[in-house]
XYZ file of C-alpha atoms in Angstrom:
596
model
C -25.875 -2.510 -6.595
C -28.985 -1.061 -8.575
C -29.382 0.747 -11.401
C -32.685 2.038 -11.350
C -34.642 4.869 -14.160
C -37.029 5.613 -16.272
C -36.864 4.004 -19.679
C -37.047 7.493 -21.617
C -34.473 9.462 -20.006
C -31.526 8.787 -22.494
C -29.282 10.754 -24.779
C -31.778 12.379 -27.277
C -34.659 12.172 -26.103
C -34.920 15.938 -24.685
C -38.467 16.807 -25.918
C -40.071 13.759 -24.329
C -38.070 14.589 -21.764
C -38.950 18.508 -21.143
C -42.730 17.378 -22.288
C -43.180 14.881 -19.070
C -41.421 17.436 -16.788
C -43.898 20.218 -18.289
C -46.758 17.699 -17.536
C -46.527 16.473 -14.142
C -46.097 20.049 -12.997
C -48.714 21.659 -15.301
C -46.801 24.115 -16.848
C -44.012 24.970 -19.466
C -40.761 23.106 -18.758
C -37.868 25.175 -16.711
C -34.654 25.915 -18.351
C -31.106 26.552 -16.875
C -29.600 28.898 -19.290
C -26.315 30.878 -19.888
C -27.246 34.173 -21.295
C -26.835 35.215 -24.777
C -25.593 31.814 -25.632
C -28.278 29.190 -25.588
C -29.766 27.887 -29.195
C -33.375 27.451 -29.319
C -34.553 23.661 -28.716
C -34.514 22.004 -31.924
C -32.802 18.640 -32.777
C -31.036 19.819 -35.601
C -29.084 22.849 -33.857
C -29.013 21.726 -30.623
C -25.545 22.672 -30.151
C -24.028 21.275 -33.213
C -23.571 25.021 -34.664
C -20.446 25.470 -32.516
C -19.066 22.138 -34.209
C -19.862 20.460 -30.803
C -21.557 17.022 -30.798
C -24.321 15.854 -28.610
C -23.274 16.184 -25.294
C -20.154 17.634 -25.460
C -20.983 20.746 -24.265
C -22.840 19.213 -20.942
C -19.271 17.064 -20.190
C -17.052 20.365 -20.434
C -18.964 20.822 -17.034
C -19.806 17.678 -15.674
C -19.247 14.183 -16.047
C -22.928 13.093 -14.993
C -26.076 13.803 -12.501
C -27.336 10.973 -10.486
C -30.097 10.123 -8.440
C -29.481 8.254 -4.925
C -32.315 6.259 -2.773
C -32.010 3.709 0.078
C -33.977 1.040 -0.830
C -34.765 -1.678 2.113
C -33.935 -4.708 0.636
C -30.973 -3.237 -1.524
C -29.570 -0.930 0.503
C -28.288 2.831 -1.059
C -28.866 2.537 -4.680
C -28.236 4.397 -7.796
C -31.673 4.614 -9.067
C -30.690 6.935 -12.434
C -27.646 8.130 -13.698
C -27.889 11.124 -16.486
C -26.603 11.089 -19.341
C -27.440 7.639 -19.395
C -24.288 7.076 -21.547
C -22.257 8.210 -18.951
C -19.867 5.726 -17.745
C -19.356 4.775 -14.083
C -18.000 1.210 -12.760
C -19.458 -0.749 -10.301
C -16.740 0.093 -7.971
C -17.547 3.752 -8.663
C -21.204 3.784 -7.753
C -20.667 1.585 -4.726
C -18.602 4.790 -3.539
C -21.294 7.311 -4.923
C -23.915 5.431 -2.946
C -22.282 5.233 -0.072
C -20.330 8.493 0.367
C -23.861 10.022 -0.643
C -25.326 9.636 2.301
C -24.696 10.927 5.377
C -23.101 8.488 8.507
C -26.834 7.478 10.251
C -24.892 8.987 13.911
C -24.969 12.276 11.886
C -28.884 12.441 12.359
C -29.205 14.964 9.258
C -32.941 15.090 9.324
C -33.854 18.153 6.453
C -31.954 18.922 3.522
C -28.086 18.560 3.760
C -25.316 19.761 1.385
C -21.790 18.783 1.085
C -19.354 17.532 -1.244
C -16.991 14.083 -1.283
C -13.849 13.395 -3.224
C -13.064 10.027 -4.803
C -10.026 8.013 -6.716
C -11.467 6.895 -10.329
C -11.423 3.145 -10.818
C -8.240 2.386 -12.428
C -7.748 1.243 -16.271
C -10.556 4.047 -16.820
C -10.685 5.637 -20.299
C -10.233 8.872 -19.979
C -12.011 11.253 -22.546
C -10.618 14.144 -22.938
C -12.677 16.629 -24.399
C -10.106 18.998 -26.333
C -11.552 22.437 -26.007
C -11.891 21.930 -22.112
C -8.374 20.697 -21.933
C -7.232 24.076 -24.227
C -9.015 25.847 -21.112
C -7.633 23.955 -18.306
C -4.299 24.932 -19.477
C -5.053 28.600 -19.056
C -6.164 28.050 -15.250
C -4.073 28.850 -12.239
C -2.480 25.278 -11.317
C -4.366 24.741 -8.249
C -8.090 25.888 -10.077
C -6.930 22.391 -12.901
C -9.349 19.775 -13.383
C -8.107 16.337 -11.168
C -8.237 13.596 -14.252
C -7.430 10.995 -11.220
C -10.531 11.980 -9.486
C -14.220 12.474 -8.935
C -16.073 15.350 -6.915
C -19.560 14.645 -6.313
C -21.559 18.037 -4.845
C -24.305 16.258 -2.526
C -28.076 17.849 -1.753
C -29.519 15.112 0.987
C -32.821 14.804 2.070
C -34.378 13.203 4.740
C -38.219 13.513 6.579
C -40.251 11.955 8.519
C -42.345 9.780 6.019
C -44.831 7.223 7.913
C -45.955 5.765 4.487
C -42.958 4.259 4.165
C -41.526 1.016 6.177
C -38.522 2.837 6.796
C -40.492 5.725 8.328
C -38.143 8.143 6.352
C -38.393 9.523 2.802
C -34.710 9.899 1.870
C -33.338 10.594 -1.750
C -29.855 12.018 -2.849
C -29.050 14.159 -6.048
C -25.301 14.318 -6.817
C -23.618 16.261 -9.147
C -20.501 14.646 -10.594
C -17.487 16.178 -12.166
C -13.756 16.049 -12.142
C -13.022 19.038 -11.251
C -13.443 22.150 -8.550
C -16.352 23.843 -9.515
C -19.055 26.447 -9.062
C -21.658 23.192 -8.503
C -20.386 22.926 -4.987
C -22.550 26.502 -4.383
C -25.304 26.275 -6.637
C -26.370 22.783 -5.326
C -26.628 24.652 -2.089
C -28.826 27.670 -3.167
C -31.380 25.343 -5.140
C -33.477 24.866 -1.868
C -37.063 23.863 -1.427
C -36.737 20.990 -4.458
C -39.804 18.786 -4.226
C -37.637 15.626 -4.889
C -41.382 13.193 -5.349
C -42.245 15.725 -7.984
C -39.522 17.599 -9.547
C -36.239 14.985 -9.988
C -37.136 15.036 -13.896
C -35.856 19.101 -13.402
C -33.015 17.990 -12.713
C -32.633 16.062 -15.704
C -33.989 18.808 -17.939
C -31.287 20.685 -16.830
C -28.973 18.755 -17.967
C -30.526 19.041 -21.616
C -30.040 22.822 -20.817
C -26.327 22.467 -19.360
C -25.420 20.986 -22.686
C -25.954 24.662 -24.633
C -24.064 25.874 -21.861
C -20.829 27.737 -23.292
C -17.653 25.696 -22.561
C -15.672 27.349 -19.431
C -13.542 30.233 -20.419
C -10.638 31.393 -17.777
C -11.111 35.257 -17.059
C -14.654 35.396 -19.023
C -17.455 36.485 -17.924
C -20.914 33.834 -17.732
C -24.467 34.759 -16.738
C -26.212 31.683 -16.183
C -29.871 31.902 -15.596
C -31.037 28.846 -13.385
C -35.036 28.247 -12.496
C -35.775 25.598 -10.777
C -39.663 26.238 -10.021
C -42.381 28.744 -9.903
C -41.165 32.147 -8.212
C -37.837 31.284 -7.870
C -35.040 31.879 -10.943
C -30.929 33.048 -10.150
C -28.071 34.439 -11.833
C -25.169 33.382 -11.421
C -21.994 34.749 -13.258
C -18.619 33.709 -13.127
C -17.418 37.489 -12.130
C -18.898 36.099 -8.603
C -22.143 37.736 -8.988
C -25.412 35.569 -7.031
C -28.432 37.432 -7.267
C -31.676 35.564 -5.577
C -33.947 37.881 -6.569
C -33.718 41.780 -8.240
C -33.366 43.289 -5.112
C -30.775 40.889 -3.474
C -26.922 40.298 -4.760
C -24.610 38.162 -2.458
C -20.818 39.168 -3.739
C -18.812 35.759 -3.575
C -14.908 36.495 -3.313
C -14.797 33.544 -6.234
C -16.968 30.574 -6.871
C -14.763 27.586 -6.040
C -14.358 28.761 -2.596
C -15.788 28.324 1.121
C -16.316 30.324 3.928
C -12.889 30.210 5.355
C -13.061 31.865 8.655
C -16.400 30.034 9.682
C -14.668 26.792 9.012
C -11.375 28.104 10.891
C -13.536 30.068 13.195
C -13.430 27.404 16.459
C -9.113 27.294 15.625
C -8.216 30.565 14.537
C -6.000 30.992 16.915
C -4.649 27.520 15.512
C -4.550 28.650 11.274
C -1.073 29.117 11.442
C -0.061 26.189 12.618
C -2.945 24.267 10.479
C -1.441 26.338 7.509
C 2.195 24.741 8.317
C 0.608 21.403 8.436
C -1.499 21.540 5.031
C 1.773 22.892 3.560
C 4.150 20.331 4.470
C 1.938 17.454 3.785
C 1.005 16.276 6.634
C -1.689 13.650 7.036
C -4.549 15.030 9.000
C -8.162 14.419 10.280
C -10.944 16.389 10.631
C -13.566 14.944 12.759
C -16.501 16.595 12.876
C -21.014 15.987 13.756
C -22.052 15.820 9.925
C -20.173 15.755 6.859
C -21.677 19.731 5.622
C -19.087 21.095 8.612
C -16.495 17.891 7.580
C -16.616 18.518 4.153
C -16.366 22.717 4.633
C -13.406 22.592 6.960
C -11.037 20.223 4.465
C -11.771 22.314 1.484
C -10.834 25.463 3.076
C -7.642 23.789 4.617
C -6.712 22.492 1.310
C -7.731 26.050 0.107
C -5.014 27.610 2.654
C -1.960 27.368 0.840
C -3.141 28.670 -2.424
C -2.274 29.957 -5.021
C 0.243 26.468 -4.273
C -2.099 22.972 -4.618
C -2.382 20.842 -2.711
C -0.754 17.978 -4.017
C -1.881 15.243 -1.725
C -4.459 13.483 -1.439
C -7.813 15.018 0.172
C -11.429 13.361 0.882
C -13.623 16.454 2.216
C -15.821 13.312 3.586
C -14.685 9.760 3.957
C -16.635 6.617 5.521
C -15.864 3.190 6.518
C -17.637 2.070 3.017
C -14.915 3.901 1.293
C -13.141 1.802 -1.419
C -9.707 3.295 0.093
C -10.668 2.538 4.029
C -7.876 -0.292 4.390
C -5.169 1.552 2.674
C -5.798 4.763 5.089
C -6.378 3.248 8.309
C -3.656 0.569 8.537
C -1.183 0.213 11.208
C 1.397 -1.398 9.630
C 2.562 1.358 7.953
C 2.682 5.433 8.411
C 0.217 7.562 7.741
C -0.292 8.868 4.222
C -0.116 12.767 3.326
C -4.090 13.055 2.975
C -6.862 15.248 4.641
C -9.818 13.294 5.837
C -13.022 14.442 7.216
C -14.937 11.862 8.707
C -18.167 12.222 11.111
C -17.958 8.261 12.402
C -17.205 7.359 15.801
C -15.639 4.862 14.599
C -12.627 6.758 13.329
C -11.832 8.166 16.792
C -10.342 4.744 17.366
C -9.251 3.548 14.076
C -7.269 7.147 13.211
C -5.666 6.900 16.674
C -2.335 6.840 15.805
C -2.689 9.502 12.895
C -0.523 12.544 14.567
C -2.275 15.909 13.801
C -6.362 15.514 14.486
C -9.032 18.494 14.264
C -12.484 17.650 16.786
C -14.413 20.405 16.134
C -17.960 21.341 16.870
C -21.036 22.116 14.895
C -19.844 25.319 12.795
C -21.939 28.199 14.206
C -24.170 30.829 11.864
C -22.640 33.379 10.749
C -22.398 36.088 13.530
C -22.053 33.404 16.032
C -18.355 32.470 17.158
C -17.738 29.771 19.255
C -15.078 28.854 21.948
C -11.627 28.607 20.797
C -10.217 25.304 21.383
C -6.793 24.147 22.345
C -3.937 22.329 21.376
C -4.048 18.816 23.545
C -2.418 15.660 23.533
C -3.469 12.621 21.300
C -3.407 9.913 23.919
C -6.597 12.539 25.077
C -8.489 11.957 22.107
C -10.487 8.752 22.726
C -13.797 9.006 20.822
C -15.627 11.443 18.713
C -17.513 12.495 21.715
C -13.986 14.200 23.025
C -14.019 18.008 23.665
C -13.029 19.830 20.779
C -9.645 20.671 19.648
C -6.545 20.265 17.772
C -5.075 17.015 18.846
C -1.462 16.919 17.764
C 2.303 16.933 19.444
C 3.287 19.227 16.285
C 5.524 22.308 17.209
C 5.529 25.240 14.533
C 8.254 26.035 12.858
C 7.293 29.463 12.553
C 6.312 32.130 15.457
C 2.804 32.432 16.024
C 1.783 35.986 13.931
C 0.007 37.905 16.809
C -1.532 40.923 14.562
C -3.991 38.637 12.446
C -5.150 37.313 15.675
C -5.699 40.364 17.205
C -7.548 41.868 13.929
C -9.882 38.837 13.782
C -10.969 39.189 17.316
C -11.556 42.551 16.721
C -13.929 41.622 14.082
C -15.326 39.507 16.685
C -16.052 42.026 18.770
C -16.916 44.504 16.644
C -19.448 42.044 14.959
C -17.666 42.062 11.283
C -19.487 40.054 8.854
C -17.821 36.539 8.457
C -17.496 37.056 4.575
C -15.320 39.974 5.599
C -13.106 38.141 7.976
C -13.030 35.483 5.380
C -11.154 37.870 2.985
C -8.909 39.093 6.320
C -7.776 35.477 6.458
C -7.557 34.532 2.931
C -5.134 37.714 2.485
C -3.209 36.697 5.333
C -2.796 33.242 4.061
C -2.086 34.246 0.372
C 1.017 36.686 1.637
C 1.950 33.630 3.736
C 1.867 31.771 1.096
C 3.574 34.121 -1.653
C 6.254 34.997 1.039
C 7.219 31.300 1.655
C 6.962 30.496 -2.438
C 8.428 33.668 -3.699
C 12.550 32.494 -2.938
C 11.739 29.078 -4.423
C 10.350 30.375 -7.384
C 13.350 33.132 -7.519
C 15.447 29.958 -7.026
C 14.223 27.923 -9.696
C 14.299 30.596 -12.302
C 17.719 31.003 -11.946
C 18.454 27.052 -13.253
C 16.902 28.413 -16.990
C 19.472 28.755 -19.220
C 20.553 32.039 -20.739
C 18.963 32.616 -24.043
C 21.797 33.120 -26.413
C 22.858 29.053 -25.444
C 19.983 28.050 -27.355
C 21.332 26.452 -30.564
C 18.624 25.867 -33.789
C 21.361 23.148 -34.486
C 21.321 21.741 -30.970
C 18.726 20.145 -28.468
C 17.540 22.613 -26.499
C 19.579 22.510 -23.409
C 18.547 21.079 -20.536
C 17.816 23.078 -16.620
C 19.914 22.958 -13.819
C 19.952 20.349 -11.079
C 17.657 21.418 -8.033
C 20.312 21.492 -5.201
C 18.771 22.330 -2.024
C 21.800 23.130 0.083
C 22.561 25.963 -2.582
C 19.008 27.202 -2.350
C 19.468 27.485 1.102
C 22.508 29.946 0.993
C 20.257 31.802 -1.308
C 17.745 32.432 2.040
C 20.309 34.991 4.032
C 19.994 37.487 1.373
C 16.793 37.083 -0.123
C 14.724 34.596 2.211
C 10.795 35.266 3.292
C 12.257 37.981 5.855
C 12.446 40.275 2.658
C 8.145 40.258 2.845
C 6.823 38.363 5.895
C 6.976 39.994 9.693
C 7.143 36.551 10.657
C 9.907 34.973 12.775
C 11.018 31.632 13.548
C 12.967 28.665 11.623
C 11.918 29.299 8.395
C 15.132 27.336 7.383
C 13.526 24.110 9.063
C 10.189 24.757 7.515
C 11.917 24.801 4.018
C 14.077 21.274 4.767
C 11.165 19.543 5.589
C 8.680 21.157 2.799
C 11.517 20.537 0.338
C 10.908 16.193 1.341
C 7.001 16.727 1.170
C 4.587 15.837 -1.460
C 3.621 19.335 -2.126
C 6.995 20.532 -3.007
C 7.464 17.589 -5.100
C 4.376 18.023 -7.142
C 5.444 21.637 -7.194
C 8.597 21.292 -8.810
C 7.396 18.964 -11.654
C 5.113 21.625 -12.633
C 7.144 24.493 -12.540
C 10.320 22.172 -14.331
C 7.643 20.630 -17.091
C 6.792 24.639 -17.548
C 10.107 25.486 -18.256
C 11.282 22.648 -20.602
C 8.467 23.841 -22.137
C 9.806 27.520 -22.330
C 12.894 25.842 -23.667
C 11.043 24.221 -26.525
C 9.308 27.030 -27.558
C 12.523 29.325 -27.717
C 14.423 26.478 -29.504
C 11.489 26.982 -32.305
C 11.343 30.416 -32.205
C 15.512 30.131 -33.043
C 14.791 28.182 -35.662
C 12.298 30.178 -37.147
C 14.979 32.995 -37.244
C 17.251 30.912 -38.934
C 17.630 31.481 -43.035
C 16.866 27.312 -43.739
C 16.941 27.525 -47.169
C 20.589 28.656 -47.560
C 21.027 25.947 -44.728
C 19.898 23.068 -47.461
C 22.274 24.475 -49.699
C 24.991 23.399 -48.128
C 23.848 19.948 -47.166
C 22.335 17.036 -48.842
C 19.245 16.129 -50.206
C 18.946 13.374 -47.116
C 19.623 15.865 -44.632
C 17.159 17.819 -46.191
C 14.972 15.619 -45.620
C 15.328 14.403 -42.122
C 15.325 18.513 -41.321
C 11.671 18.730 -43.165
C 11.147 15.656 -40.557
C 11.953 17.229 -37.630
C 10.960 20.818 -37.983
C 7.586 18.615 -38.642
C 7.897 16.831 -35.564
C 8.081 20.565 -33.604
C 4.881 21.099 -34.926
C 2.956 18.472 -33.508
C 5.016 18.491 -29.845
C 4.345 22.752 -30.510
C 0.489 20.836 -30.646
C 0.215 18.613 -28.611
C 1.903 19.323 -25.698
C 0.411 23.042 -25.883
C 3.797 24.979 -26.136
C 3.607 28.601 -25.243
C 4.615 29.511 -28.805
C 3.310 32.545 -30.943
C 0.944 31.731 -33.778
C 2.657 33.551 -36.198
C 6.035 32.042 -35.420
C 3.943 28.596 -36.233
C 3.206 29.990 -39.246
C 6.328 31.022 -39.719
C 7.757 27.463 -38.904
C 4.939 25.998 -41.871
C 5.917 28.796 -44.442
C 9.941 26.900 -44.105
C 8.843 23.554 -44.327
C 6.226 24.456 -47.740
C 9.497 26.597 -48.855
C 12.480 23.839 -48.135
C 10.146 21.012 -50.057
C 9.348 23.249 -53.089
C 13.340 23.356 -53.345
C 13.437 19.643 -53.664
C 13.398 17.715 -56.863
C 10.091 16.949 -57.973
C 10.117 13.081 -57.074
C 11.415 13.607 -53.397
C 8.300 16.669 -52.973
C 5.993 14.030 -54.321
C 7.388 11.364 -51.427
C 7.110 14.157 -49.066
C 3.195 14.942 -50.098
C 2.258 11.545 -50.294
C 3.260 10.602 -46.936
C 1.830 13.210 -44.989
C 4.641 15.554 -44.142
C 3.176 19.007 -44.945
């Protein structure tokens, strides 16, 4: 393993760095801005103003930028990572060099974008930067940052080159980050990048990422991004891409894919596929080059939301993989994972997987290729096999005839695929919401009433889960109440209610509402009269109450409690109030160690 760069290219050094970029192309350097929010370029500011320090600002984004070659001797190497504090283990960038480039059976000559998924090394410190995890909170559950995980959004290159040994010039950028983001589209729109000339952009951007604003749920961002001469975007986080001032593209969000060009070749499948990425079901997705593997598992991981996907998913996975052993081994079952893979090699070695996608190169838009059928897996024998969905799994659920027929009517009719994209992501989202909506009605019902809250009591605790008693609750006000859809909808619940996603699920909605609980239980004590409470008790339970309402505070803190701010205040105004009636030596204690 290498780790390659210029000397220069380090954490403060942005003017030498924007000065050499400026130089080797002969103008003024480029800048990737957000509107209305970037400081000028000066080493005092330079993004300290918003009490940020250096750097902060570029890691509520991303966790670093590197640069990938193949070097003959060597082999893929990192050849500069930026920030060049940014940490990575060795195990790490084995994985980034490897998963970086495509499989050489892939034959990607040109420029090639797609994304890859890997588990962080563990024992890794993880930094959390406190205004991006305030955000994260605020996000939908399946939009959170993975802490477990890296993304790395992949722009490949590879020509012809006859001055090299190798006879091809090939070089990798990869942004990484730990989270689903809107990289995974902008990598893709920054075409044309002279990658002999211009990787110091890339680096300059960074500088420029750092001014960035920190992520905001529900706001509003323009960013400005120019990457050379004659070519500049917008992009804004209302879903707004504009190339130029006469062209917008309207994106439905920016985290998403295409979905019905990846479903496209199984459409007539998505129901069934949706059953499977809902139950937790371990899959493969075997496609010609990982752009079309990588595509496909994001928008089957993508088909369940607003639930996530709790499993684990690798949108593009090699034999190089640090987790190749612990997925492909016989001597166990299958894990609940998505793979995409493009190797041969995997036709054989995922044999005994049971649910397999083979499709085909994914067509342009306006192009719709031949739908492919459900076959047997002893048919599937290597990568070279027809294409299909390879699996002996029968649906629970009836297949739903009418969004077939309206998507071959867009067929037919010619539709534009980002408008059959938001036909199916409808249809999946009420598929969704009708199979979620009697759990969550379910689960809401093991809250405790209000008025059993106690200020004198821990709060009390939710109901026990019981599944047989959840599914009584199904006759009367089951997913017939908002879904046309027949079938066993009882079976699909049994076995959803043993998968990974239900699991993962539950914990969230259950840590939510012991939350609730918490913040109630304050909000009862903050209604409470506590200083004709101390009057009837002693000076030592006085204290060990001025303890405790302290300790609410920081859990209120730390564990982000959906609690008022003025009922904190509230809370602080007691604790000031109950010391002040102590005697003067026990205040004095009580100051001196912290405790207002």
């Amino acid at each position: 393993m290498a780790l390659r760069g210029p000397a220069g290219l380090g954490p403060g050094s942005r003017r030498p760095l924007d000065e050499a970029v400026a130089g080797a192309e002969g103008r003024e350097a480029p800048a990737l801005v957000a509107a209305g929010g970037a400081p000028e370029d000066d080493e005092e500011d330079d993004g300290r103003g918003r009490g940020l320090l250096r750097w902060d600002g570029f890691s509520a984004w991303l966790h670093c930028v590197c640069v990938v070659g193949f070097d003959l001797e060597l082999g893929q190497a990192v050849e500069v990572i930026y920030p060049q504090h940014s940490k990575l283990t060795d195990r790490e960038k084995t994985n980034i060099c490897y998963l970086s480039f495509p499989d050489s059976n892939s034959g990607c000559l040109g420029d090639t974008q797609f994304c890859f998924r890997f588990r962080q090394s563990s024992g890794r410190r993880v930094s959390l930067h406190c205004l991006l995890d305030q955000f994260d909170k605020d996000l939908p559950v399946y939009l959170k940052k993975d802490p477990a995980y890296f993304y790395g959004y992949v722009y490949f290159r590879q020509v012809r080159d006859k001055t090299l040994k190798r006879g091809y010039f090939q070089k990798v950028i990869v942004i990484h980050t730990n989270k689903k983001s809107i990289f995974y589209f902008v990598i893709r729109k920054i075409e044309s990048v002279r990658f002999k000339k211009n990787i110091l952009l890339y680096f300059s951007a960074c500088n420029d990422v750092d001014r960035w604003p920190a992520p905001v749920p529900g706001k509003t961002l323009h960013l400005v991004l120019c990457c050379h001469p004659g070519w500049s975007t917008v992009l804004t986080a209302a879903s707004t891409f504009r190339v130029d001032t006469n062209i917008s593209v309207i994106l439905p969000t920016v985290h998403e894919v295409d979905i019905f060009r990846c479903f496209c070749p199984v459409f007539l499948h998505s129901q069934m596929l949706w059953e499977l990425v809902l139950l937790g079901e371990p899959l493969v997705v075997m496609a010609p080059s990982p752009s079309e593997s990588s595509e496909t598992v994001l928008a089957l991981v993508n088909c369940i939301s607003p639930l996530k996907y709790f499993s684990d998913f690798r949108p593009y996975f090699t034999i190089h993989d640090s987790e190749f052993k612990e997925y492909t081994t016989r001597t166990q079952a299958p894990p609940s994972v998505i793979l995409g893979v493009t190797n041969p090699f995997f036709a054989k070695t995922l044999q005994h997987w049971p649910h397999i996608i083979r499709i085909g190169d994914l067509k342009p838009t306006g192009e719709i290729p031949k739908q492919v059928k459900v076959k047997k897996l002893k048919n599937l024998k290597t990568l070279d096999s027809k294409p299909g969905v390879y699996t002996s799994y029968k649906p629970y659920l009836n297949r739903d005839e009418e969004i077939i027929k309206q998507l071959q009517k867009g067929v037919q009719q010619k539709r534009p695929s980002e408008a059959q994209s938001v036909i199916l992501r409808r249809y999946f989202l009420e598929l969704t919401q009708s199979f979620i909506i009697p759990l969550e009605r379910y689960v809401a019902s093991l809250m405790p009433l209000q008025k059993s809250i106690s200020p004198w009591k821990s709060p009390p605790q939710l109901r026990q889960f019981l599944p047989e008693e959840f599914m009584k609750t199904l006759e009367k006000t089951g997913p017939q109440l908002t879904s046309r859809i027949k079938g066993d909808w009882i079976g699909l619940y049994r076995h959803f209610l043993k998968s990974p996603n239900f699991d993962g699920w539950f914990k969230t909605r259950r840590k939510e509402m012991t939350q609730k609980l918490e913040a109630l239980h304050l909000e009862a004590l903050c209604e409470e009269d506590l200083l004709l409470w101390i009057q009837k008790h002693t000076e030592v339970e006085t204290v060990d109450l001025v303890l405790k309402l302290k300790n609410k505070l920081l859990q209120a803190d730390r564990e982000h409690l959906p609690v008022k701010p003025d009922t904190m205040e509230k809370l602080r105004t007691h604790i000031d109030a109950i010391i002040l009636a102590l005697p003067e030596d026990l205040q004095g204690i009580l100051l001196k160690t912290g405790m207002t």
